[in-house]
Coordinates of C-alpha atoms in Angstrom, one line a residue:
M17 CA 23.5 12.2 -29.2
K18 CA 19.6 12.8 -29.6
S19 CA 18.4 10.9 -26.7
K20 CA 15.1 8.7 -27.1
I21 CA 12.2 9.5 -26.7
Q22 CA 10.2 7.8 -23.6
K23 CA 6.8 6.0 -23.8
L24 CA 4.6 6.0 -21.4
L25 CA 1.1 3.9 -20.6
F26 CA -1.8 4.9 -17.8
I27 CA -3.2 2.5 -16.7
V28 CA -6.0 4.5 -15.3
N29 CA -8.5 2.7 -12.6
P30 CA -11.9 4.8 -13.0
G31 CA -12.4 3.4 -9.1
S32 CA -10.1 4.7 -7.5
G33 CA -11.5 7.1 -4.9
N34 CA -11.0 10.6 -6.3
H35 CA -14.1 10.8 -8.9
T36 CA -13.0 15.4 -8.7
I37 CA -10.4 15.1 -11.6
D38 CA -11.0 13.6 -15.5
F39 CA -7.8 11.7 -15.7
K40 CA -7.5 11.5 -19.0
K41 CA -8.6 14.8 -19.8
E42 CA -5.9 15.6 -17.6
I43 CA -3.1 13.5 -19.2
K44 CA -4.1 14.7 -23.0
S45 CA -3.6 18.1 -22.1
F46 CA -0.3 17.9 -20.0
F47 CA 1.7 16.1 -22.9
K48 CA 0.3 18.3 -25.8
A49 CA 3.4 20.2 -25.3
K50 CA 5.4 17.1 -24.8
E51 CA 7.6 15.2 -27.1
E52 CA 7.3 12.5 -24.7
T53 CA 4.8 9.7 -26.4
F54 CA 1.8 8.4 -23.7
E55 CA -1.4 5.4 -24.6
I56 CA -4.0 5.0 -21.9
Y57 CA -5.4 2.3 -21.1
E58 CA -8.8 2.9 -18.4
L59 CA -8.7 -0.7 -16.7
P60 CA -12.8 -2.5 -16.9
K61 CA -15.0 -3.1 -14.2
D62 CA -14.1 -7.2 -15.1
F63 CA -10.6 -8.0 -16.4
A64 CA -8.1 -11.0 -15.8
I65 CA -4.7 -9.9 -14.9
V66 CA -3.0 -12.1 -18.1
D67 CA -4.8 -9.9 -20.2
L68 CA -3.3 -6.5 -18.3
K69 CA 0.4 -7.6 -18.7
E70 CA -0.4 -8.7 -22.1
T71 CA -1.7 -4.6 -22.7
I72 CA 1.7 -3.8 -20.6
K73 CA 3.7 -6.4 -23.2
Q74 CA 1.8 -4.6 -26.2
S75 CA 2.6 -1.0 -25.2
K76 CA 6.9 -1.3 -25.7
A77 CA 5.9 1.8 -22.9
D78 CA 9.5 2.8 -21.5
R79 CA 7.0 4.1 -18.4
V80 CA 4.1 2.2 -16.8
I81 CA 2.3 4.7 -14.7
A82 CA -0.6 3.5 -12.0
V83 CA -3.4 6.1 -11.7
G84 CA -5.1 5.4 -8.5
G85 CA -4.3 4.0 -5.0
D86 CA -2.6 1.7 -3.4
G87 CA -4.3 -1.4 -4.4
T88 CA -3.7 0.4 -8.2
L89 CA -0.8 0.8 -7.5
K90 CA -0.1 -3.2 -6.4
L91 CA -1.5 -4.9 -9.7
V92 CA 0.7 -2.3 -12.1
A93 CA 3.7 -4.3 -9.5
E94 CA 2.6 -7.8 -10.6
C95 CA 2.4 -7.2 -14.1
L96 CA 6.0 -5.8 -13.5
L97 CA 8.1 -7.4 -11.3
E98 CA 11.5 -7.6 -11.8
T99 CA 10.7 -6.9 -14.9
G100 CA 13.2 -3.8 -14.2
T101 CA 10.6 -1.7 -16.9
P102 CA 10.0 1.8 -14.1
I103 CA 6.3 2.3 -12.3
G104 CA 5.4 5.6 -11.4
I105 CA 2.1 6.7 -9.6
I106 CA -0.8 9.7 -10.2
P107 CA -2.4 10.3 -6.8
A108 CA -5.7 8.7 -7.4
G109 CA -6.9 6.9 -4.4
S110 CA -9.0 7.3 -0.7
A111 CA -5.5 7.1 0.7
N112 CA -2.6 7.8 -1.4
G113 CA -0.1 5.8 1.0
M114 CA 2.6 4.6 -0.9
A115 CA 2.4 8.1 -3.2
K116 CA 2.5 10.6 0.3
E117 CA 5.3 7.5 1.5
L118 CA 7.2 8.4 -1.9
R119 CA 6.9 11.6 -1.4
I120 CA 5.2 12.4 -4.8
P121 CA 2.8 15.7 -5.2
L122 CA -0.9 14.6 -4.7
E123 CA -1.0 17.9 -7.3
I124 CA -1.9 16.3 -10.4
Q125 CA 0.9 18.7 -12.9
E126 CA 3.2 17.5 -10.4
S127 CA 3.0 14.4 -10.7
L128 CA 2.1 14.2 -14.1
T129 CA 5.9 16.0 -14.6
L130 CA 8.1 13.4 -11.8
T131 CA 6.7 10.8 -14.7
I132 CA 8.8 12.3 -17.5
S133 CA 11.7 12.9 -15.0
G134 CA 12.1 11.3 -11.7
K135 CA 14.4 9.0 -10.3
P136 CA 13.9 5.2 -10.4
K137 CA 14.5 3.8 -7.4
Q138 CA 14.7 0.1 -7.1
I139 CA 13.2 -1.2 -3.8
H140 CA 11.7 -4.7 -2.0
A141 CA 7.8 -6.3 -1.9
I142 CA 6.8 -8.6 0.0
L143 CA 4.4 -12.0 -1.5
I144 CA 2.2 -13.2 1.5
N145 CA -0.2 -15.9 1.1
G146 CA 1.0 -14.7 -2.1
E147 CA -0.7 -11.6 -2.8
L148 CA 2.2 -9.2 -3.4
C149 CA 2.4 -6.4 -0.6
I150 CA 4.4 -3.3 -1.2
H151 CA 2.8 -1.0 1.0
L152 CA 1.3 -2.2 3.7
A153 CA -1.1 -5.2 4.6
D154 CA -2.2 -5.8 8.2
I155 CA -4.6 -9.0 10.3
G156 CA -6.8 -7.5 12.4
F157 CA -8.3 -4.1 14.1
N158 CA -7.0 -2.4 10.6
A159 CA -7.9 -4.9 7.7
Y160 CA -11.8 -5.0 9.8
L161 CA -11.0 -0.9 9.3
V162 CA -10.5 -1.7 5.7
K163 CA -13.7 -3.6 5.1
K164 CA -15.8 -1.8 7.3
F165 CA -14.6 1.2 4.7
D166 CA -15.2 -0.7 1.6
E167 CA -19.0 -1.6 2.9
L168 CA -19.8 2.7 3.1
Q169 CA -20.7 4.0 -0.5
E170 CA -18.8 7.4 0.2
R171 CA -15.2 8.1 0.8
G172 CA -12.8 10.9 2.0
M173 CA -11.3 11.1 5.9
W174 CA -14.9 11.8 7.3
T175 CA -15.8 7.8 5.6
Y176 CA -12.7 6.8 7.3
A177 CA -13.2 8.1 10.8
K178 CA -16.3 6.5 10.7
A179 CA -14.4 3.1 9.8
T180 CA -11.9 3.5 12.7
W181 CA -15.3 4.3 15.2
H182 CA -16.6 0.9 14.5
A183 CA -13.7 -0.9 13.7
F184 CA -12.5 0.4 17.5
W185 CA -15.7 -0.8 18.8
Y186 CA -16.6 -4.3 17.8
H187 CA -13.2 -5.8 16.8
R188 CA -11.8 -8.0 19.1
K189 CA -7.8 -8.5 20.3
M190 CA -6.2 -12.1 18.5
D191 CA -4.2 -15.3 20.3
V192 CA -1.4 -14.8 17.6
E193 CA 1.8 -16.7 17.6
F194 CA 5.0 -16.5 15.8
K195 CA 8.8 -17.1 16.1
I196 CA 11.4 -14.7 16.1
G197 CA 15.2 -16.7 15.2
K198 CA 14.4 -19.3 18.5
K199 CA 12.0 -17.2 20.3
L200 CA 8.6 -18.0 20.4
I201 CA 5.8 -14.9 20.8
K202 CA 1.7 -15.9 21.8
Q203 CA 0.5 -12.3 22.3
K204 CA -2.9 -11.4 22.8
A205 CA -3.0 -8.9 20.2
A206 CA -5.4 -5.9 18.1
M207 CA -3.5 -7.1 15.5
V208 CA -0.5 -7.2 13.8
A209 CA 1.4 -5.6 11.0
I210 CA 3.8 -6.9 8.2
A211 CA 4.7 -2.8 6.7
N212 CA 7.3 -2.6 3.9
A213 CA 7.1 0.8 4.2
T214 CA 6.7 2.9 7.4
Q215 CA 3.1 4.6 7.9
Y216 CA -0.5 4.5 6.7
G217 CA -1.8 7.2 4.2
S218 CA -3.5 8.0 6.7
G219 CA -0.3 9.4 8.2
L220 CA 0.0 7.3 11.2
Q221 CA 3.3 6.8 10.8
I222 CA 2.9 2.3 12.2
N223 CA 7.4 1.3 11.4
P224 CA 9.7 4.0 11.8
D225 CA 12.1 1.6 11.1
G226 CA 11.3 1.2 7.5
K227 CA 13.6 1.4 4.2
L228 CA 11.8 0.1 1.3
D229 CA 15.8 -0.9 -0.5
D230 CA 17.4 -2.9 2.8
A231 CA 16.9 -6.4 2.9
L232 CA 14.6 -6.8 5.7
F233 CA 11.1 -5.9 6.3
E234 CA 9.0 -5.3 9.4
I235 CA 6.0 -7.2 11.7
I236 CA 4.7 -4.4 14.1
L237 CA 2.9 -6.9 16.6
V238 CA 0.3 -3.8 18.9
K239 CA -0.7 -5.7 22.4
E240 CA -3.3 -4.0 23.4
Y241 CA -6.0 -1.7 21.8
A242 CA -4.8 1.2 24.2
V243 CA -6.7 3.9 21.3
M244 CA -4.6 7.2 23.2
E245 CA -1.1 4.8 22.6
I246 CA -2.0 5.0 19.3
L247 CA -2.9 9.2 18.5
K248 CA 0.1 10.0 20.3
I249 CA 2.7 8.5 17.7
W250 CA -0.2 10.1 15.0
I251 CA -0.7 13.2 17.4
S252 CA 2.6 13.8 18.6
K253 CA 5.0 11.6 17.0
L254 CA 6.4 10.1 19.9
P255 CA 7.9 7.2 20.6
W256 CA 6.1 4.0 21.7
N257 CA 5.0 2.3 24.9
P258 CA 6.8 -1.0 24.1
K259 CA 4.8 -2.6 26.3
K260 CA 1.9 -1.7 24.2
I261 CA 3.5 -2.3 20.8
E262 CA 6.7 -4.4 19.6
S263 CA 7.9 -4.3 16.6
F264 CA 10.7 -7.1 14.8
Q265 CA 12.9 -7.5 11.8
V266 CA 12.7 -10.0 9.5
S267 CA 12.9 -11.9 6.4
S268 CA 10.2 -14.3 6.1
L269 CA 7.5 -15.0 9.0
K270 CA 4.8 -17.5 10.0
I271 CA 1.9 -16.3 12.3
I272 CA -0.9 -18.2 13.4
T273 CA -3.6 -18.1 15.2
K274 CA -6.4 -19.7 17.5
H275 CA -9.3 -18.2 15.1
K276 CA -9.6 -17.0 12.2
V277 CA -8.7 -12.9 11.1
H278 CA -9.6 -9.6 8.8
F279 CA -6.7 -9.7 6.6
Q280 CA -6.0 -6.8 4.5
V281 CA -2.8 -5.9 1.9
D282 CA -2.5 -2.4 0.6
G283 CA -5.7 -1.2 1.1
E284 CA -7.2 -4.3 -0.8
Y285 CA -9.7 -6.4 1.8
I286 CA -8.4 -9.8 1.2
G287 CA -11.0 -12.2 3.9
K288 CA -10.3 -14.1 6.9
V289 CA -7.5 -15.8 7.5
N290 CA -6.1 -17.7 10.7
E291 CA -2.0 -18.2 9.1
I292 CA 0.3 -15.7 7.7
E293 CA 3.1 -16.8 5.5
A294 CA 5.6 -13.7 4.8
K295 CA 8.6 -13.0 2.6
L296 CA 11.6 -10.5 1.6
I297 CA 11.6 -10.1 -2.5
S298 CA 15.5 -8.4 -3.4
K299 CA 15.2 -6.1 -5.8
A300 CA 11.6 -6.8 -6.6
I301 CA 10.0 -3.3 -9.2
Y302 CA 12.1 0.3 -10.0
I303 CA 9.1 2.9 -9.0
I304 CA 9.8 6.5 -9.5
A305 CA 10.0 8.8 -6.5
G306 CA 9.8 12.0 -5.2
P307 CA 12.8 14.3 -5.2
S308 CA 14.7 14.5 -1.8
V309 CA 13.7 10.4 -1.1

């Protein structure tokens, strides 16, 4: 019996970081010799998520592919949460953190091939202050870095390095408070990461214990700036010093800060908050991963 011909819907974000590739042209060229059918929907500058949901519903696609960075993936995941429809990724962002996490090729032809042949993997997500988190969220230092990065006109690792340098000089520690079981933790911290995945798009592995398909997520408490400590983890892959960085596994958590602090989710700066409520969403989405995941 002949298998059903798949239909793919590509959600293209023209505002994503990579402007060197014409993704619509590459997609059309790739599918010329394929039996699969496809549609391309380019996100307009101003759109409502209800309109995107309706577009996905009307397409009746077997797979929906996010062409962009982590923010684009987050948007598509919000539309397909707990639906069972597989989500693919064509990495087109500045950092592509989740694509790297899932070992999706950055080369366009290879990633397009994977959208057809890749096997969907069911993963959990986190709901944080009403925002869906697929990859990584945090308060403090890195969220401030994301804000500064967004304010700079150019993209790329050099711009990221400039934003990082600015954050190291100007961001100040926070007073945070949260409970792990019956233990109350009060701590001055540079940042607190709410981690679904293991590493940032920059390559910094912040959460070595992270698994996308278990029943837990991690809280990473960075107690001091410890520039050398962070560089040690990034470059040498050696374990961190628990006196400076500590990890906790939870399925839900509430964090309170003394003053309002910077907050980001999946590379999108949300604003300033003084309270974080995070809860695991089990079996949230199906996502197409690389063959070695």
